[in-house]
Amino acid sequence: MSKTSSSSLPPALQQRGFSDLGDAQEALQREADQLRQSASLLEDFNLEELAILGAAMRRITAQSGQILIEEGEAGDWMLLILQGTVDVTKRIMQHDTAGQPTTSLLEVSRLAVVRAGASLGEMSMLDSELRNATCTAIDAVEIAILTRAAIGRLIAQHPAVGAKLLIKITQLLAQRLRNTSAQLVKAVVEGKQRQLFKP
Amino acid sequence: MSKTSSSSLPPALQQRGFSDLGDAQEALQREADQLRQSASLLEDFNLEELAILGAAMRRITAQSGQILIEEGEAGDWMLLILQGTVDVTKRIMQHDTAGQPTTSLLEVSRLAVVRAGASLGEMSMLDSELRNATCTAIDAVEIAILTRAAIGRLIAQHPAVGAKLLIKITQLLAQRLRNTSAQLVKAVVEGKQRQLFKP
């Protein structure tokens, strides 16, 4: 018998038919080894902190091909992969002569394939901007959801755990920003060098 | 008479001869209007929260041409511009045929000119990676410094103010990451379109 209420899940997930499987406390403790691996959002979290965080999160499962996050949609929540693999893709549009994106698709670009321990959607959780990429389950996936409202309650009730999570999110974003900036510099420099040295 | 001790300032600032002018509590309250303008790190801070944050920061002044942050150096602190204007520049190196940066300078690129209310250096404060750009005073500048140690104490003593600052830093980084990603997509698409459509 399926649960009839899933009101604790974000609207986008309810609309896609996901069921709220309760809080993620047990699941985060069960997957503690995965979640505390190096470079994961929760690498510095002890079991007690994982229990506090897990109690603030909701758990869902998804099958291969199900969309978790869709590029361009609204959503003030993030997800943490507990089991399985997720594809992260972005629609790259053709640009017009003024350098502005058009509505013609150039290609669907794979940004990453991410596994248990990885987190996705942190930016929209905190600034409520539209999603920048699409995240699709590649195989059977178990996921914990953290909404903006839940992180607000977490900070109020467990400020040390909330601050720890925020610092880690900021560090992850800083790392991504450094990588993206380096790629941008490379792309721009290569463009310039091509123009400088073209026959 | 100048102060003889500036031990509360980060080493890089001490080495450049900056004097510690005390905490930044009064200065943040004096510049509250500037600091609370839209898109500033402190736009949502009330006077009481500014007082708490200012007590955790150190104040310095700089003259035109003085370097505040130097690309490539270590530094686990950020700065907030209280008065004046700061130039943000990055050394762009030539890349070799394998796409790796060489030691030959291609150009010094101006990333931004920022004014009172702006913050700089948040990433290194939180992840201790090397500075990504150089920040130089354009005119007479007054600045408040926040170290990583100070933000740790702030979170312990005033968790609500600490969390508010961390959320704002994350939102600023997310916005920069979105902008940089969009620029990267544009640069890559333009490169591809040039190759696709070249005569």
Tab-separated table of C-alpha atoms in Angstrom, chain B residues 35-196:
chain	number	residue	atom	x	y	z
B	35	LEU	CA	26.715	48.035	3.544
B	36	ARG	CA	23.012	47.315	3.396
B	37	GLN	CA	22.533	48.306	-0.230
B	38	SER	CA	21.069	45.690	-2.542
B	39	ALA	CA	23.331	42.764	-3.599
B	40	SER	CA	25.828	43.531	-0.844
B	41	LEU	CA	26.908	40.714	1.476
B	42	LEU	CA	25.250	42.527	4.392
B	43	GLU	CA	22.034	43.711	2.728
B	44	ASP	CA	19.837	41.820	5.221
B	45	PHE	CA	21.803	42.755	8.357
B	46	ASN	CA	20.187	45.022	10.936
B	47	LEU	CA	22.206	47.464	13.083
B	48	GLU	CA	22.505	45.006	15.955
B	49	GLU	CA	23.823	42.268	13.652
B	50	LEU	CA	26.273	44.753	12.059
B	51	ALA	CA	27.564	45.577	15.562
B	52	ILE	CA	28.130	41.886	16.356
B	53	LEU	CA	29.850	41.258	13.017
B	54	GLY	CA	31.918	44.454	13.250
B	55	ALA	CA	33.244	43.428	16.666
B	56	ALA	CA	34.622	40.266	15.007
B	57	MET	CA	36.431	42.236	12.256
B	58	ARG	CA	39.635	44.351	12.179
B	59	ARG	CA	39.869	47.692	10.425
B	60	ILE	CA	42.647	48.994	8.143
B	61	THR	CA	43.084	51.853	5.672
B	62	ALA	CA	45.039	51.765	2.388
B	63	GLN	CA	46.318	54.366	-0.061
B	64	SER	CA	46.021	54.376	-3.860
B	65	GLY	CA	48.195	51.619	-5.366
B	66	GLN	CA	48.554	49.525	-2.209
B	67	ILE	CA	47.957	45.818	-2.736
B	68	LEU	CA	45.406	44.259	-0.381
B	69	ILE	CA	45.295	40.715	-1.774
B	70	GLU	CA	47.823	39.226	-4.217
B	71	GLU	CA	47.012	36.464	-6.712
B	72	GLY	CA	48.706	33.189	-5.748
B	73	GLU	CA	49.365	34.022	-2.096
B	74	ALA	CA	47.856	32.161	0.860
B	75	GLY	CA	45.260	33.851	3.063
B	76	ASP	CA	42.350	32.616	5.155
B	77	TRP	CA	40.536	35.930	5.458
B	78	MET	CA	38.105	38.098	3.523
B	79	LEU	CA	37.645	41.851	3.312
B	80	LEU	CA	34.700	44.204	3.177
B	81	ILE	CA	35.140	47.619	1.525
B	82	LEU	CA	33.825	50.373	3.830
B	83	GLN	CA	35.039	53.341	1.770
B	84	GLY	CA	36.842	53.774	-1.552
B	85	THR	CA	37.347	51.703	-4.702
B	86	VAL	CA	39.348	48.528	-5.370
B	87	ASP	CA	40.670	47.105	-8.653
B	88	VAL	CA	40.446	43.310	-9.139
B	89	THR	CA	42.887	41.918	-11.721
B	90	LYS	CA	44.131	38.508	-12.842
B	91	ARG	CA	47.313	37.502	-14.652
B	92	ILE	CA	46.360	35.512	-17.765
B	93	MET	CA	49.169	33.194	-18.842
B	94	GLN	CA	49.788	31.867	-22.356
B	95	HIS	CA	48.751	28.224	-22.788
B	96	ASP	CA	50.871	25.594	-24.519
B	97	THR	CA	49.621	23.320	-27.305
B	98	ALA	CA	48.385	20.814	-24.684
B	99	GLY	CA	46.176	23.549	-23.198
B	100	GLN	CA	48.236	23.960	-20.011
B	101	PRO	CA	49.191	27.448	-18.703
B	102	THR	CA	52.857	28.413	-19.227
B	103	THR	CA	54.903	30.985	-17.253
B	104	SER	CA	54.598	33.556	-20.072
B	105	LEU	CA	52.184	36.386	-19.324
B	106	LEU	CA	49.546	36.928	-22.026
B	107	GLU	CA	47.891	39.922	-20.343
B	108	VAL	CA	46.685	41.343	-17.045
B	109	SER	CA	42.905	41.173	-17.201
B	110	ARG	CA	40.667	43.479	-15.125
B	111	LEU	CA	37.922	41.323	-13.602
B	112	ALA	CA	36.083	44.092	-11.759
B	113	VAL	CA	36.219	47.480	-10.075
B	114	VAL	CA	34.405	47.236	-6.748
B	115	ARG	CA	33.181	49.857	-4.288
B	116	ALA	CA	31.959	50.302	-0.719
B	117	GLY	CA	29.642	47.466	0.289
B	118	ALA	CA	31.490	44.852	-1.785
B	119	SER	CA	33.338	41.895	-0.261
B	120	LEU	CA	36.394	40.076	-1.628
B	121	GLY	CA	38.322	36.917	-0.747
B	122	GLU	CA	35.450	34.868	0.703
B	123	MET	CA	36.540	31.664	-1.040
B	124	SER	CA	40.049	31.550	0.396
B	125	MET	CA	38.685	32.461	3.841
B	126	LEU	CA	36.681	29.254	3.826
B	127	ASP	CA	38.787	26.772	1.858
B	128	SER	CA	42.322	28.157	2.399
B	129	GLU	CA	43.173	27.794	-1.299
B	130	LEU	CA	45.520	30.349	-2.888
B	131	ARG	CA	44.128	33.726	-3.984
B	132	ASN	CA	42.638	33.748	-7.464
B	133	ALA	CA	43.080	37.470	-8.220
B	134	THR	CA	44.918	40.617	-7.085
B	135	CYS	CA	43.030	43.423	-5.283
B	136	THR	CA	44.599	46.904	-5.325
B	137	ALA	CA	43.324	50.138	-3.759
B	138	ILE	CA	42.441	52.660	-6.491
B	139	ASP	CA	41.921	55.587	-4.095
B	140	ALA	CA	41.929	56.019	-0.294
B	141	VAL	CA	40.259	52.869	0.995
B	142	GLU	CA	38.890	51.781	4.379
B	143	ILE	CA	38.461	48.082	4.879
B	144	ALA	CA	37.190	45.564	7.452
B	145	ILE	CA	38.948	42.183	7.667
B	146	LEU	CA	37.293	38.917	8.738
B	147	THR	CA	39.549	35.932	9.387
B	148	ARG	CA	38.547	32.285	9.376
B	149	ALA	CA	39.334	32.086	13.095
B	150	ALA	CA	37.039	35.060	13.752
B	151	ILE	CA	34.147	33.510	11.809
B	152	GLY	CA	34.611	30.325	13.859
B	153	ARG	CA	34.278	32.334	17.081
B	154	LEU	CA	31.313	34.239	15.623
B	155	ILE	CA	29.471	30.971	14.867
B	156	ALA	CA	30.181	29.690	18.387
B	157	GLN	CA	29.109	32.890	20.155
B	158	HIS	CA	26.420	34.259	17.799
B	159	PRO	CA	25.232	31.310	15.675
B	160	ALA	CA	22.334	33.222	14.076
B	161	VAL	CA	24.632	36.022	12.832
B	162	GLY	CA	27.288	33.516	11.749
B	163	ALA	CA	24.759	31.411	9.815
B	164	LYS	CA	23.278	34.515	8.175
B	165	LEU	CA	26.730	35.558	6.964
B	166	LEU	CA	27.509	32.035	5.680
B	167	ILE	CA	24.210	31.845	3.777
B	168	LYS	CA	24.917	35.216	2.144
B	169	ILE	CA	28.461	34.146	1.205
B	170	THR	CA	27.055	30.963	-0.345
B	171	GLN	CA	24.463	32.959	-2.298
B	172	LEU	CA	27.171	35.342	-3.595
B	173	LEU	CA	29.362	32.410	-4.662
B	174	ALA	CA	26.385	30.695	-6.314
B	175	GLN	CA	25.656	33.875	-8.277
B	176	ARG	CA	29.302	34.151	-9.373
B	177	LEU	CA	29.312	30.458	-10.326
B	178	ARG	CA	26.167	30.900	-12.441
B	179	ASN	CA	27.696	33.925	-14.194
B	180	THR	CA	31.020	32.186	-14.798
B	181	SER	CA	29.286	29.017	-16.051
B	182	ALA	CA	27.188	31.078	-18.485
B	183	GLN	CA	30.347	32.799	-19.761
B	184	LEU	CA	32.058	29.423	-20.133
B	185	VAL	CA	29.132	27.955	-22.087
B	186	LYS	CA	29.177	31.053	-24.308
B	187	ALA	CA	32.932	30.813	-24.934
B	188	VAL	CA	32.740	27.087	-25.696
B	189	VAL	CA	29.658	27.431	-27.939
B	190	GLU	CA	31.254	30.307	-29.849
B	191	GLY	CA	34.386	28.216	-30.333
B	192	LYS	CA	32.298	25.283	-31.618
B	193	GLN	CA	30.160	27.474	-33.880
B	194	ARG	CA	33.314	29.071	-35.285
B	195	GLN	CA	34.675	25.632	-36.068
B	196	LEU	CA	31.364	24.353	-37.461
